[in-house]
Coordinates of C-alpha atoms in Angstrom, one line a residue:
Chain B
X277 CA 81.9 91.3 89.8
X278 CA 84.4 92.6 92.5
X279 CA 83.4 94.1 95.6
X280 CA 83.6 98.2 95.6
X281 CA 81.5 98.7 98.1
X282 CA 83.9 99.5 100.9
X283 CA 85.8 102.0 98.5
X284 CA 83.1 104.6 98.6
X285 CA 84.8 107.0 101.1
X286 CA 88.7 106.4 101.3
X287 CA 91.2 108.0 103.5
X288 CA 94.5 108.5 103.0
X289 CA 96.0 109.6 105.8
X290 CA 99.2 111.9 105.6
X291 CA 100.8 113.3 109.4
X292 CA 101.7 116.6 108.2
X293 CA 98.2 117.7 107.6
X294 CA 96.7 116.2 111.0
X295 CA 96.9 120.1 112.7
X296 CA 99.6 117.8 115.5
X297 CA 96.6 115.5 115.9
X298 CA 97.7 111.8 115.4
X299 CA 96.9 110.1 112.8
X300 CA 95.1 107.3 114.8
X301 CA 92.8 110.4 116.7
X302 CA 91.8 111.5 113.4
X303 CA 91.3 108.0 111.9
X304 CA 88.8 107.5 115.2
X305 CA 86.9 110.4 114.3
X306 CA 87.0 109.8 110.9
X307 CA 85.7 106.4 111.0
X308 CA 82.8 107.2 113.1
X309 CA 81.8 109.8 110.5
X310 CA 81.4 106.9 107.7
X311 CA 84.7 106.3 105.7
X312 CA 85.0 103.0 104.0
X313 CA 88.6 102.3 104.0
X314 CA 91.9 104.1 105.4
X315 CA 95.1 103.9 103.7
X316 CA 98.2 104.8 105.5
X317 CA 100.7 106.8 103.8
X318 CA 104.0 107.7 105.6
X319 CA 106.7 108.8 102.9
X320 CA 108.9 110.1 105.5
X321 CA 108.7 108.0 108.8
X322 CA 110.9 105.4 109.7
X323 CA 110.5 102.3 109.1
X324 CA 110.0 101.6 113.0
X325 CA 107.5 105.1 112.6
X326 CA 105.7 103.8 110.0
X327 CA 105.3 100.1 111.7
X328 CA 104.3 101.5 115.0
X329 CA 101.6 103.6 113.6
X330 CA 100.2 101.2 111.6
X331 CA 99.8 98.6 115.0
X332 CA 97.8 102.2 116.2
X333 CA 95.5 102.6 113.6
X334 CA 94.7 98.7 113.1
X335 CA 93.5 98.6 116.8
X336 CA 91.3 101.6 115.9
X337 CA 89.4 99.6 113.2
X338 CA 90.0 96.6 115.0
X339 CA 86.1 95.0 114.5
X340 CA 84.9 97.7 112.2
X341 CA 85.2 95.7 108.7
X342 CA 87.2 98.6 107.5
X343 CA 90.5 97.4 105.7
X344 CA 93.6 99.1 106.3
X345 CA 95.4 99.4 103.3
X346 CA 99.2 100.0 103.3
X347 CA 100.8 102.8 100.9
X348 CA 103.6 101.6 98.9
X349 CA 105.6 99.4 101.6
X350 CA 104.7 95.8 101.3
X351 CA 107.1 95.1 104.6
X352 CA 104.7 97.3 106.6
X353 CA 101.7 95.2 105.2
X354 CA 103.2 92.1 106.3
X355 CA 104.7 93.7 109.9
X356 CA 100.7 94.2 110.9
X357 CA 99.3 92.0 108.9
X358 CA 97.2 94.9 106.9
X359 CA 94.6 93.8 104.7
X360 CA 95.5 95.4 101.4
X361 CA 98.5 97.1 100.0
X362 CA 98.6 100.6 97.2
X363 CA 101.1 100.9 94.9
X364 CA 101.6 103.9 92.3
X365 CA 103.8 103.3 89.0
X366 CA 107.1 104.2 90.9
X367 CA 106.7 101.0 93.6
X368 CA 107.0 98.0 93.2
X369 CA 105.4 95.9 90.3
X370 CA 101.9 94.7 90.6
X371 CA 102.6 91.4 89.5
X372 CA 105.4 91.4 92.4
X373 CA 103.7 92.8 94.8
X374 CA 100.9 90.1 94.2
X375 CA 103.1 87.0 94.0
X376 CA 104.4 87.9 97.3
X377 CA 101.2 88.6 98.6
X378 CA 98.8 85.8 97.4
X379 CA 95.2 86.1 96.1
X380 CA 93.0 87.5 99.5
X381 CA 94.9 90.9 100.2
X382 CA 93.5 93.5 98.8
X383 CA 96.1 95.7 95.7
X384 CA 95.1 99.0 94.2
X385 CA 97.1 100.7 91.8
X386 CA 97.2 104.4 90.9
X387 CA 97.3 104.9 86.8
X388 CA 98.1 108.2 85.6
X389 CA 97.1 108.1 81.9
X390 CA 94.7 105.8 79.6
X391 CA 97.5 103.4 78.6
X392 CA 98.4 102.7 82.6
X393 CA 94.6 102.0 82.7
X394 CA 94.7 99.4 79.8
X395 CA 98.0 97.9 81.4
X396 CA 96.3 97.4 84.5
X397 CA 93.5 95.8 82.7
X398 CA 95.6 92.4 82.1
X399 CA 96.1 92.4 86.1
X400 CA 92.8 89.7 86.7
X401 CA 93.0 90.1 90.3
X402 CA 94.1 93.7 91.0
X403 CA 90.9 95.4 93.4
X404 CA 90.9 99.1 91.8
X405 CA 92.1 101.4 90.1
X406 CA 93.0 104.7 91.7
X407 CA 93.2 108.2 88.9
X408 CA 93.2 111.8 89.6
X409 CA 89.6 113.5 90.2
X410 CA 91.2 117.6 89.9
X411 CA 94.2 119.2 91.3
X412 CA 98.0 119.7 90.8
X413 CA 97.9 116.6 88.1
X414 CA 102.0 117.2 89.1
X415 CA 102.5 113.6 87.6
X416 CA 104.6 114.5 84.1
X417 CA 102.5 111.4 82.6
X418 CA 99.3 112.1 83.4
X419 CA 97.2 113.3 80.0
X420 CA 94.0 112.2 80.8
X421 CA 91.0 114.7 81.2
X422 CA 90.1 116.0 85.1
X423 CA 86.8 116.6 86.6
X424 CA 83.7 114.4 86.0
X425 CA 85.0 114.2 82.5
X426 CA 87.9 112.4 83.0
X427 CA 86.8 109.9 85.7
X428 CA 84.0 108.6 83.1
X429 CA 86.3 108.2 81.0
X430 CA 88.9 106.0 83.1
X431 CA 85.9 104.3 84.5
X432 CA 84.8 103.5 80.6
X433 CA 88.9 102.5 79.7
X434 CA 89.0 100.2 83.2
X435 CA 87.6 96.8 84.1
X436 CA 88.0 97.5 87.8
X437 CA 86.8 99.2 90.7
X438 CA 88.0 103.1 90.4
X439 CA 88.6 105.6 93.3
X440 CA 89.6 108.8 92.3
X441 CA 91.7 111.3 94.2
X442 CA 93.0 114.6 94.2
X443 CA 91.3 117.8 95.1
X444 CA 87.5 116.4 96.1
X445 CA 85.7 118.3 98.4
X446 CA 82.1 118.6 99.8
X447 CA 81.6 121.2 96.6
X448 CA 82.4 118.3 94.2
X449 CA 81.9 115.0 95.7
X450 CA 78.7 114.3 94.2
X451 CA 79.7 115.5 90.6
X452 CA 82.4 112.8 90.7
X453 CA 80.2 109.8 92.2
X454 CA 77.8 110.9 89.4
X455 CA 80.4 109.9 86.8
X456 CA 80.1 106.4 87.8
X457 CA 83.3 106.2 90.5
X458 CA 83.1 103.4 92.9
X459 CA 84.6 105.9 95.5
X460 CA 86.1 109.1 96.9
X461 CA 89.3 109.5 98.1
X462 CA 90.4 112.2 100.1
X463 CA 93.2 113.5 102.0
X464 CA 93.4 117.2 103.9
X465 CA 89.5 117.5 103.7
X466 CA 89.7 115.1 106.8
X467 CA 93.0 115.1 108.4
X468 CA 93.0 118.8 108.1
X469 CA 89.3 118.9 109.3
X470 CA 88.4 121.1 112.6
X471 CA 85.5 117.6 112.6
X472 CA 86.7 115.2 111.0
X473 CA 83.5 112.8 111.9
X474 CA 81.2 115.8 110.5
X475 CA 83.5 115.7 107.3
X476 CA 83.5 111.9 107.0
X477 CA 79.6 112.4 107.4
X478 CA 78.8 115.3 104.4
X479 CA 81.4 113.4 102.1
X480 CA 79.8 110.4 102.3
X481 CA 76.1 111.9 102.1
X482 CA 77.5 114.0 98.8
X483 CA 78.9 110.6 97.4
X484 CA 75.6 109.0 97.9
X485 CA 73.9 112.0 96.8
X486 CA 75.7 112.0 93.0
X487 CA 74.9 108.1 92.9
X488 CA 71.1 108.6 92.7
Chain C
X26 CA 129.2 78.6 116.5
X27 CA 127.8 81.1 113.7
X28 CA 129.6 81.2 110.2
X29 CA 130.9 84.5 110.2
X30 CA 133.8 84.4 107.3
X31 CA 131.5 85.5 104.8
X32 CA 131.5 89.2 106.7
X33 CA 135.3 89.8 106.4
X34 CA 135.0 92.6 103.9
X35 CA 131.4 94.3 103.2
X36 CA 130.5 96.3 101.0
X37 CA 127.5 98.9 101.8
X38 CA 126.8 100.9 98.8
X39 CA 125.6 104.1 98.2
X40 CA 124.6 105.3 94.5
X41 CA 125.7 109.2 95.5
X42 CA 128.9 108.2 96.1
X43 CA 129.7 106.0 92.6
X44 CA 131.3 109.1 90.8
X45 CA 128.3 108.6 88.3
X46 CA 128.9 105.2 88.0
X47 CA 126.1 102.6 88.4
X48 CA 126.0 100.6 91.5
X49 CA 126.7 97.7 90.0
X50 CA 129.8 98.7 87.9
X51 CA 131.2 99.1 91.0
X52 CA 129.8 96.1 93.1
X53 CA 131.2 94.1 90.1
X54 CA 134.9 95.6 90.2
X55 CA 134.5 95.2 94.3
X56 CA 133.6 91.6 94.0
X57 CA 136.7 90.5 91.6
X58 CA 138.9 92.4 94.4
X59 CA 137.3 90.3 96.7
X60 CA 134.1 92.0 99.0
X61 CA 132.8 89.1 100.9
X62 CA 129.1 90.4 101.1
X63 CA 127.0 93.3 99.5
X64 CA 124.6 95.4 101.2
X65 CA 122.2 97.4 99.5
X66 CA 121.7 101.0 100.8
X67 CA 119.1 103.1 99.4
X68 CA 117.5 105.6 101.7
X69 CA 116.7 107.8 98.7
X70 CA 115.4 105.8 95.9
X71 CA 111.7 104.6 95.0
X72 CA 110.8 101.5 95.7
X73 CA 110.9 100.9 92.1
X74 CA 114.6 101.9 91.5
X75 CA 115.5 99.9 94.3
X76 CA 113.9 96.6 93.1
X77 CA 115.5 97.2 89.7
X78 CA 118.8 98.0 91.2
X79 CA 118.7 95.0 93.4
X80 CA 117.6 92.4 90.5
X81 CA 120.8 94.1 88.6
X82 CA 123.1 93.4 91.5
X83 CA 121.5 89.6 92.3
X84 CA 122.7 89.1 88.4
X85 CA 125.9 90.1 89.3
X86 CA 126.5 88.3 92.3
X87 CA 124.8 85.1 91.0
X88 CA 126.7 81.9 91.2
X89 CA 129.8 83.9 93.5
X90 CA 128.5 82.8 96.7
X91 CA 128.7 86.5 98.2
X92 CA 125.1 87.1 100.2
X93 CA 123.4 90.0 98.8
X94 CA 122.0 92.3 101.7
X95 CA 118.7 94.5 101.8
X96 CA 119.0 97.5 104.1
X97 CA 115.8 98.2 106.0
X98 CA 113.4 97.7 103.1
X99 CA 111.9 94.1 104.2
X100 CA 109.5 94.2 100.5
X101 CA 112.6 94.5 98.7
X102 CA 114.7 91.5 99.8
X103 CA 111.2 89.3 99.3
X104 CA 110.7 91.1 95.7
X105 CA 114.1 90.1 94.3
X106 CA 114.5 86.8 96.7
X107 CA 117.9 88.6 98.5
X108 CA 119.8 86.8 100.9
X109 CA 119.8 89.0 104.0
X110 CA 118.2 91.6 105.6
X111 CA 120.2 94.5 107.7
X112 CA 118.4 96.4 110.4
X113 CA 118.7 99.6 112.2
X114 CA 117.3 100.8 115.3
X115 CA 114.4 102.8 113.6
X116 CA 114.2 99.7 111.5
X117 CA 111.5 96.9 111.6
X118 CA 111.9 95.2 114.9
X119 CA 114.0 92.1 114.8
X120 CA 111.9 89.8 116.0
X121 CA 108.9 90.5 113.5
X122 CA 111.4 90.7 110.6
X123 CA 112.5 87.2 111.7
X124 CA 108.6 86.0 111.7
X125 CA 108.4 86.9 108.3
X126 CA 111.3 86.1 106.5
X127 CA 111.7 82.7 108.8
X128 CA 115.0 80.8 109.5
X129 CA 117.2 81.2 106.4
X130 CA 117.3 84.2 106.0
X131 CA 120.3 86.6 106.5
X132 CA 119.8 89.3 109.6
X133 CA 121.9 91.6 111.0
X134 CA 121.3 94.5 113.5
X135 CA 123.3 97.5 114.3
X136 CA 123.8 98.5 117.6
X137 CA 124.6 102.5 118.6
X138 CA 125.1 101.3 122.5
X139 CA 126.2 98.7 124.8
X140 CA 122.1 98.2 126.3
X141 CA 121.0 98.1 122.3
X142 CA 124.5 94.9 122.2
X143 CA 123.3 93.2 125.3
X144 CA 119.4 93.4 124.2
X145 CA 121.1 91.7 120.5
X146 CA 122.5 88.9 122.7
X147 CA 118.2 87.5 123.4
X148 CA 117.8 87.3 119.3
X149 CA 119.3 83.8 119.4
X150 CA 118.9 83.5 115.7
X151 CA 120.6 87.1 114.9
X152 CA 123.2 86.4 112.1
X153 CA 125.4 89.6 113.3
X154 CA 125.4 92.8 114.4
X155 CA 127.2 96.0 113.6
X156 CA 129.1 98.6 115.6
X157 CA 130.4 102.0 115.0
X158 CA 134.3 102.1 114.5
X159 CA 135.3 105.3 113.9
X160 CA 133.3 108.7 112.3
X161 CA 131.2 111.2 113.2
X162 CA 129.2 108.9 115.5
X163 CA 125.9 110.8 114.5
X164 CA 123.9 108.5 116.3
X165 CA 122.3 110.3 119.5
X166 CA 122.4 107.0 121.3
X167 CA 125.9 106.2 120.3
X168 CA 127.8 106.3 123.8
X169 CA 130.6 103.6 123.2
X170 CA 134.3 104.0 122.8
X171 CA 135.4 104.2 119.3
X172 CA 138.4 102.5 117.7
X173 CA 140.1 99.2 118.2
X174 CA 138.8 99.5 121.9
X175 CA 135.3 100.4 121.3
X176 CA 135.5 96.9 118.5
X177 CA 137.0 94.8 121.3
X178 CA 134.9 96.4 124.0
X179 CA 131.8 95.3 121.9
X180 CA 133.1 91.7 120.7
X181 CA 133.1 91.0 124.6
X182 CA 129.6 92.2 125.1
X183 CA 128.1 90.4 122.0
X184 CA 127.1 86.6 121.3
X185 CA 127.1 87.3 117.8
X186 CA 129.6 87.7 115.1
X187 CA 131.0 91.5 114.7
X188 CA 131.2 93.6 111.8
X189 CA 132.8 97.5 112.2
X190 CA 131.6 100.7 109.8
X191 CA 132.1 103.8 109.9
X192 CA 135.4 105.6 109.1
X193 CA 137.3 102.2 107.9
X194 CA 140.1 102.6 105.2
X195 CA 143.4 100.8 104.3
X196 CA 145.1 102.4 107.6
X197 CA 143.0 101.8 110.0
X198 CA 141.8 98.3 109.2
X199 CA 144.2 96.3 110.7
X200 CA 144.0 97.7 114.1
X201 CA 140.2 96.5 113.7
X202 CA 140.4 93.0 112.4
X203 CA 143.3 92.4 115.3
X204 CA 140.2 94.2 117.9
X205 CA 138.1 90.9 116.7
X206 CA 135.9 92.2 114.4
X207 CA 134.4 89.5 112.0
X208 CA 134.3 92.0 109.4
X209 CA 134.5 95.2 108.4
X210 CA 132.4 97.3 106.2
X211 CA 133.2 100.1 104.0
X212 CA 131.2 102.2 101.5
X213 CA 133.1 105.4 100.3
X214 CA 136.4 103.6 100.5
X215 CA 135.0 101.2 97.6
X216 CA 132.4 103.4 96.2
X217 CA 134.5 106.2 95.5
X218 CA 137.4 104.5 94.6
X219 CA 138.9 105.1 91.7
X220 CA 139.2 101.2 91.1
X221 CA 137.1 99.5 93.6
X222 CA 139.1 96.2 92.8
X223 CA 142.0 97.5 93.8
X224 CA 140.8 99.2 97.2
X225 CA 138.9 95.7 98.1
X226 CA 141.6 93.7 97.7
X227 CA 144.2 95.9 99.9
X228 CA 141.1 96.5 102.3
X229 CA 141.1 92.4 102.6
X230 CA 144.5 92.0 102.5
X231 CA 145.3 94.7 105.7
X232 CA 142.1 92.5 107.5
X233 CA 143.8 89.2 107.3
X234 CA 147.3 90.9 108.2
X235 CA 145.4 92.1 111.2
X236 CA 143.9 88.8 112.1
X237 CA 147.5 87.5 112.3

């Protein structure tokens, strides 16, 4: 059985949505409040951006057992030695990124439809899965089912650990949790948070809540 | 003393610039006229059509002995086993791009200003770096002549081997190779060329009659 215990409440951050916080102020507060894991996701920085932020925010969990998880660039994973990488269907290959990798970082992948899921299936030593809970669903492949609904099903389709993302807030949390995901992931309902620790905190309480 | 004659005439592509055709069309017409190395530009593209790009153009180099180049994207040059890495200044750091990719590996640096040339000079195992020659000189930082007597200017300043970019074409590229560049590097002039074989092999033939 793998672990899923850290996914329960996952970050990702994104700057744009931080208020002109930085991302590693918001991360501090966040992490006190309870999240389980932060990914870092910087489509637009620099490379030099991205890598300097990432040294930030791996000092702030520096000690907490919190993995930092690296979005998309596996050069950024390797610059601060992160401890897990995600990849969506338009980066680089699993099987690449793993090679390159080895067996102890952690690799999550986001699927967008059922036959992504039973692709990822073959990947033995992939960590989760990552689908969309509700929202935009702006990928053109995505067909699956939102809501509760569609995260049972994805978790009955997948052999791994699933996170879903996309549009979970406080109101929904523990509707999703209910249908069996191993975590939350969330982006503006922190970074854009007036408290972030208090948001962290009810998240993680409505996660725990749709568990029992 | 470094080996540097592999740097005489580089190409730096740039898909937007192909006329519609695919990068690799034109790297292969480039490399019968005679482009000593290839370096991979692709600011745009996901990582996914970068990797696939870049496998296309290792299988078109293969077995030609020109070094295939990765700008900035570290994960890339490890995910198709490239020769070489180029850096920027809002690029990974040199020296942690040299702890991960070790001592075989290709690097090269460009430098906007003489303090970024004479920092160059600590990096012992840089494999080059690259100056402005002519252009727009967008850079904020750039603050070096421009022309054969920027080139020169910088060739004193730097340990390492040369190459010029930036507003290079059959005219000008003389003047250049006889300022002591070690190379110099071109991407409309071969992109957009109507025959790229053509325009590499006048580009190489006005850099050795410079040389003379």
């Amino acid at each position: 059985m793998k672990k899923s215990n850290y996914l329960k409440l996952y970050l990702v951050t994104d700057s744009g949505l931080a208020l002109g916080r930085s991302v590693e102020s918001v991360v501090h507060e966040a992490v006190r409040g309870g999240v389980t894991v932060v990914q870092l996701r910087e489509k637009e920085a620099s490379s030099r951006d991205f890598y300097n932020t990432a040294l930030r925010v791996k000092e702030i969990l520096r000690g907490t057992g919190i993995p930092l998880i690296i979005n998309d660039r596996l050069d950024i994973l390797l610059a601060v030695d992160a401890d897990g990488l995600h990849i969506g269907q338009s980066d680089l290959p699993y099987e690449v990124a793993r090679r390159i990798l080895g067996p102890d970082k952690i690799i999550g992948l986001s699927c967008d439809n059922d036959e992504q899921l039973l692709k990822a299936n073959q990947y033995e030593d992939l960590d989760y899965v990552a689908v969309q809970a509700y929202g935009t669903q702006t990928k053109a492949e995505a067909d699956h089912p939102l809501g509760p609904e569609g995260v049972l099903r994805s978790k009955q389709l997948t052999r791994h650990p699933l996170v879903a993302i996309g549009g979970i807030h406080l109101e929904n949390a523990a509707a999703i949790s209910a249908a069996y995901a191993d975590g939350i992931a969330v982006v503006s309902e922190i970074m854009s948070a007036a408290d972030p620790q208090k948001a962290a905190a009810n998240l993680l309480q409505e996660f725990e809540k749709g568990r029992k």
